[in-house]
Amino acid sequence: DVKVTQSSRYLVKRTGEKVFLECVQDMDHENMFWYRQDPGLGLRLIYFSYDVKMKEKGDIPEGYSVSREKKERFSLILESASTNQTSMYLCASSAGTSFLLYNEQFFGPGTRLTVL
Amino acid sequence: SQQGEEDPQALSIQEGENATMNCSYKTSINNLQWYRQNSGRGLVHLILIRSNEREKHSGRLRVTLDTSKKSSSLLITASRAADTASYFCATDAIFYNQGGKLIFGQGTELSVKP
């Protein structure tokens, strides 16, 4: 059974703290994604990665960075957390390296981050 | 920029009724997918329809795609209380020359009352 796991379901941090959100997939997928989800705004792509050590900016990369040192792990980093980064963060993975391929995404359960 | 727009934003029906959700998009696509999200959880893939297909079925789900109108609909027949969730359409726009990237709509919140 395919699985994407995220390090925490709930996280509370203070403004200015460095925050690490971890995501691990066990499907040997090439692609991994980080989204944030906010009421009324849907899912917005923060960063994604096609391969180890590769990363691409999504629609809202400001204030975030990512790391992909191993194929199965994709980390989202908030260098200095701010209150407007309070959100639900969703990680996903998919197989394939071309937009022409079937690209169903498998999601983790999400991390609800609150920045005080 | 928003590729997929769902309509309605919220839908409330009685158990046993059918639920129809619509999705419109702006650019040419390879395929369109529908996902479901239970409250506070991750998204789960429901069904994919390719740009050369017009209709697809999976259990109680029926998806249609009209590429001339750039729209899709998801029909859930004989709904159950357990179908209560948010439903999202997602497209991969051809002009995005990047593998596997999807663009999600804002979702339709479905409530099925017992």
Short mmCIF file of C-alpha atoms in Angstrom, two decimals:
data_model
loop_
_atom_site.label_atom_id
_atom_site.label_comp_id
_atom_site.label_asym_id
_atom_site.label_seq_id
_atom_site.Cartn_x
_atom_site.Cartn_y
_atom_site.Cartn_z
CA ASP A 1 0.00 0.00 0.00
CA VAL A 2 1.42 3.36 -1.02
CA LYS A 3 2.29 5.71 1.73
CA VAL A 4 3.31 9.30 2.28
CA THR A 5 4.03 10.26 5.85
CA GLN A 6 4.56 13.65 7.43
CA SER A 7 6.54 14.16 10.60
CA SER A 8 3.83 15.90 12.62
CA ARG A 9 0.06 16.24 12.47
CA TYR A 10 0.02 19.38 14.59
CA LEU A 11 2.83 21.84 15.27
CA VAL A 12 2.92 25.07 17.25
CA LYS A 13 5.88 27.42 16.81
CA ARG A 14 6.78 30.95 17.74
CA THR A 15 7.45 33.82 15.37
CA GLY A 16 11.06 33.83 14.22
CA GLU A 17 11.67 30.14 14.86
CA LYS A 18 13.14 27.89 12.18
CA VAL A 19 10.66 25.18 11.32
CA PHE A 20 11.29 21.86 9.58
CA LEU A 21 8.48 19.85 8.06
CA GLU A 22 9.48 16.39 6.93
CA CYS A 23 7.84 14.20 4.32
CA VAL A 24 8.74 10.63 3.44
CA GLN A 25 7.33 8.43 0.68
CA ASP A 26 7.89 4.72 0.22
CA MET A 27 6.88 4.41 -3.43
CA ASP A 28 10.21 5.29 -5.07
CA HIS A 29 8.53 8.29 -6.70
CA GLU A 30 10.59 10.82 -8.60
CA ASN A 31 8.38 13.82 -7.90
CA MET A 32 7.57 15.35 -4.54
CA PHE A 33 5.54 18.43 -3.72
CA TRP A 34 4.77 20.79 -0.87
CA TYR A 35 1.45 22.65 -0.78
CA ARG A 36 -0.21 24.88 1.70
CA GLN A 37 -3.96 24.93 2.07
CA ASP A 38 -5.92 27.88 3.38
CA PRO A 39 -9.69 28.46 3.54
CA GLY A 40 -10.94 30.11 0.38
CA LEU A 41 -7.58 29.77 -1.37
CA GLY A 42 -7.45 26.04 -2.06
CA LEU A 43 -4.11 24.27 -2.48
CA ARG A 44 -1.17 26.40 -3.46
CA LEU A 45 2.11 24.90 -4.57
CA ILE A 46 5.13 26.06 -2.60
CA TYR A 47 7.99 23.98 -4.02
CA PHE A 48 8.43 20.74 -5.90
CA SER A 49 11.24 18.42 -6.80
CA TYR A 50 11.83 16.09 -9.76
CA ASP A 51 14.81 14.28 -8.44
CA VAL A 52 17.30 14.16 -5.62
CA LYS A 53 18.88 17.57 -5.04
CA MET A 54 16.57 19.12 -7.64
CA LYS A 55 14.00 21.72 -6.67
CA GLU A 56 11.69 24.12 -8.43
CA LYS A 57 9.71 27.05 -7.10
CA GLY A 58 5.97 26.76 -7.10
CA ASP A 59 3.49 29.59 -6.93
CA ILE A 60 4.29 30.86 -3.42
CA PRO A 61 7.93 30.06 -2.53
CA GLU A 62 8.63 33.24 -0.57
CA GLY A 63 9.59 32.55 3.03
CA TYR A 64 10.22 28.85 2.37
CA SER A 65 13.06 26.63 1.26
CA VAL A 66 13.28 22.90 0.62
CA SER A 67 15.77 20.09 0.75
CA ARG A 68 15.83 16.76 -1.04
CA GLU A 69 18.99 14.85 -0.12
CA LYS A 70 17.41 11.42 -0.59
CA LYS A 71 14.79 10.30 -3.08
CA GLU A 72 12.27 9.33 -0.45
CA ARG A 73 12.50 12.46 1.70
CA PHE A 74 11.48 16.06 0.96
CA SER A 75 11.77 18.68 3.66
CA LEU A 76 10.11 22.06 3.83
CA ILE A 77 11.92 24.72 5.84
CA LEU A 78 10.53 27.94 7.21
CA GLU A 79 13.68 29.94 7.89
CA SER A 80 11.97 32.42 10.20
CA ALA A 81 8.37 31.53 10.87
CA SER A 82 5.77 34.27 10.69
CA THR A 83 2.12 34.32 11.71
CA ASN A 84 0.99 34.44 8.07
CA GLN A 85 2.54 31.00 7.61
CA THR A 86 -0.05 29.50 9.91
CA SER A 87 -1.67 26.95 7.62
CA MET A 88 -2.22 23.31 6.72
CA TYR A 89 0.82 21.93 4.89
CA LEU A 90 0.38 18.98 2.58
CA CYS A 91 3.11 16.86 1.04
CA ALA A 92 2.53 14.73 -2.05
CA SER A 93 4.48 12.49 -4.39
CA SER A 94 4.00 11.14 -7.88
CA ALA A 95 5.79 8.89 -10.33
CA GLY A 96 7.04 9.85 -13.78
CA THR A 97 9.25 12.56 -15.19
CA SER A 98 7.16 13.91 -18.05
CA PHE A 99 3.95 15.90 -18.02
CA LEU A 100 2.66 13.46 -20.60
CA LEU A 101 2.64 10.63 -18.09
CA TYR A 102 -0.17 9.71 -15.79
CA ASN A 103 0.63 11.74 -12.72
CA GLU A 104 -1.69 10.87 -9.87
CA GLN A 105 -0.43 12.46 -6.69
CA PHE A 106 -0.41 10.66 -3.36
CA PHE A 107 -0.83 12.88 -0.35
CA GLY A 108 0.31 12.71 3.22
CA PRO A 109 -2.12 13.40 6.09
CA GLY A 110 -1.04 17.02 6.44
CA THR A 111 0.61 19.11 9.15
CA ARG A 112 -1.42 21.86 10.75
CA LEU A 113 1.11 24.52 11.69
CA THR A 114 0.27 27.37 14.02
CA VAL A 115 2.75 30.22 14.37
CA LEU A 116 2.19 32.37 17.45
CA SER B 1 -3.16 31.88 -11.50
CA GLN B 2 -6.08 29.59 -10.90
CA GLN B 3 -6.52 26.87 -13.49
CA GLY B 4 -9.47 24.97 -12.05
CA GLU B 5 -12.56 26.56 -10.61
CA GLU B 6 -15.17 24.40 -8.92
CA ASP B 7 -18.84 25.14 -8.75
CA PRO B 8 -20.69 25.21 -6.44
CA GLN B 9 -18.42 26.10 -3.54
CA ALA B 10 -20.74 24.23 -1.18
CA LEU B 11 -23.45 21.65 -1.71
CA SER B 12 -25.82 20.14 0.84
CA ILE B 13 -28.01 17.15 -0.07
CA GLN B 14 -29.89 14.29 1.54
CA GLU B 15 -28.59 10.75 1.62
CA GLY B 16 -29.63 8.88 -1.50
CA GLU B 17 -29.65 11.95 -3.73
CA ASN B 18 -27.14 12.56 -6.49
CA ALA B 19 -24.45 15.20 -6.14
CA THR B 20 -23.02 17.05 -9.12
CA MET B 21 -19.93 19.21 -8.97
CA ASN B 22 -18.45 21.18 -11.84
CA CYS B 23 -14.96 22.28 -12.70
CA SER B 24 -13.86 24.81 -15.30
CA TYR B 25 -10.31 25.42 -16.44
CA LYS B 26 -8.52 27.89 -18.68
CA THR B 27 -5.84 26.19 -20.76
CA SER B 28 -5.40 22.97 -22.72
CA ILE B 29 -4.81 19.88 -20.62
CA ASN B 30 -3.47 16.34 -20.88
CA ASN B 31 -5.80 15.03 -18.23
CA LEU B 32 -8.06 16.13 -15.43
CA GLN B 33 -8.25 14.48 -12.04
CA TRP B 34 -10.68 14.58 -9.15
CA TYR B 35 -9.59 14.29 -5.54
CA ARG B 36 -11.46 14.00 -2.29
CA GLN B 37 -10.44 15.41 1.09
CA ASN B 38 -12.00 14.45 4.38
CA SER B 39 -11.92 17.20 6.98
CA GLY B 40 -8.41 17.87 8.23
CA ARG B 41 -6.83 15.12 6.15
CA GLY B 42 -4.80 14.74 2.99
CA LEU B 43 -6.29 14.40 -0.48
CA VAL B 44 -7.16 11.06 -2.01
CA HIS B 45 -7.22 10.47 -5.75
CA LEU B 46 -10.64 9.45 -7.10
CA ILE B 47 -10.51 9.33 -10.86
CA LEU B 48 -8.56 10.58 -13.86
CA ILE B 49 -9.98 11.38 -17.27
CA ARG B 50 -7.73 11.97 -20.26
CA SER B 51 -8.24 14.80 -22.71
CA ASN B 52 -9.37 12.38 -25.44
CA GLU B 53 -12.04 10.82 -23.21
CA ARG B 54 -15.53 12.20 -22.72
CA GLU B 55 -16.86 10.12 -19.87
CA LYS B 56 -15.52 7.75 -17.25
CA HIS B 57 -17.10 5.70 -14.49
CA SER B 58 -15.77 4.31 -11.25
CA GLY B 59 -18.31 2.73 -8.91
CA ARG B 60 -20.79 5.48 -7.97
CA LEU B 61 -18.65 8.14 -9.61
CA ARG B 62 -19.19 9.46 -13.11
CA VAL B 63 -16.89 12.05 -14.61
CA THR B 64 -17.45 13.90 -17.86
CA LEU B 65 -15.05 16.11 -19.75
CA ASP B 66 -15.89 18.69 -22.40
CA THR B 67 -12.62 20.05 -23.77
CA SER B 68 -14.44 22.47 -26.09
CA LYS B 69 -15.99 24.15 -23.05
CA LYS B 70 -12.98 23.49 -20.84
CA SER B 71 -15.16 21.96 -18.18
CA SER B 72 -15.66 18.74 -16.27
CA SER B 73 -18.30 17.42 -13.93
CA LEU B 74 -18.22 14.86 -11.15
CA LEU B 75 -21.44 13.05 -10.37
CA ILE B 76 -21.80 10.98 -7.21
CA THR B 77 -24.89 8.80 -7.40
CA ALA B 78 -26.91 7.53 -4.44
CA SER B 79 -24.86 9.61 -2.01
CA ARG B 80 -24.08 8.47 1.51
CA ALA B 81 -23.23 10.38 4.66
CA ALA B 82 -19.68 9.03 4.28
CA ASP B 83 -19.36 10.99 1.02
CA THR B 84 -19.27 14.19 3.06
CA ALA B 85 -15.95 15.78 2.12
CA SER B 86 -14.37 18.42 -0.08
CA TYR B 87 -13.85 17.56 -3.73
CA PHE B 88 -11.14 19.09 -5.88
CA CYS B 89 -10.44 19.00 -9.56
CA ALA B 90 -6.83 19.18 -10.72
CA THR B 91 -5.39 19.78 -14.15
CA ASP B 92 -1.96 19.57 -15.68
CA ALA B 93 -1.73 22.40 -18.17
CA ILE B 94 0.14 21.55 -21.35
CA PHE B 95 1.98 24.86 -21.42
CA TYR B 96 3.65 23.98 -18.16
CA ASN B 97 6.76 22.27 -19.44
CA GLN B 98 7.35 20.54 -16.14
CA GLY B 99 6.62 16.96 -15.32
CA GLY B 100 3.82 16.02 -13.02
CA LYS B 101 2.77 19.44 -11.81
CA LEU B 102 -0.94 19.76 -11.06
CA ILE B 103 -3.06 22.82 -10.46
CA PHE B 104 -5.92 22.42 -8.02
CA GLY B 105 -9.17 24.27 -7.85
CA GLN B 106 -10.58 25.66 -4.63
CA GLY B 107 -12.90 22.72 -4.12
CA THR B 108 -16.56 21.97 -3.53
CA GLU B 109 -17.60 21.20 0.02
CA LEU B 110 -20.19 18.44 -0.06
CA SER B 111 -22.41 17.71 2.92
CA VAL B 112 -24.62 14.64 2.79
CA LYS B 113 -27.23 14.58 5.54
CA PRO B 114 -28.53 11.23 6.81
#
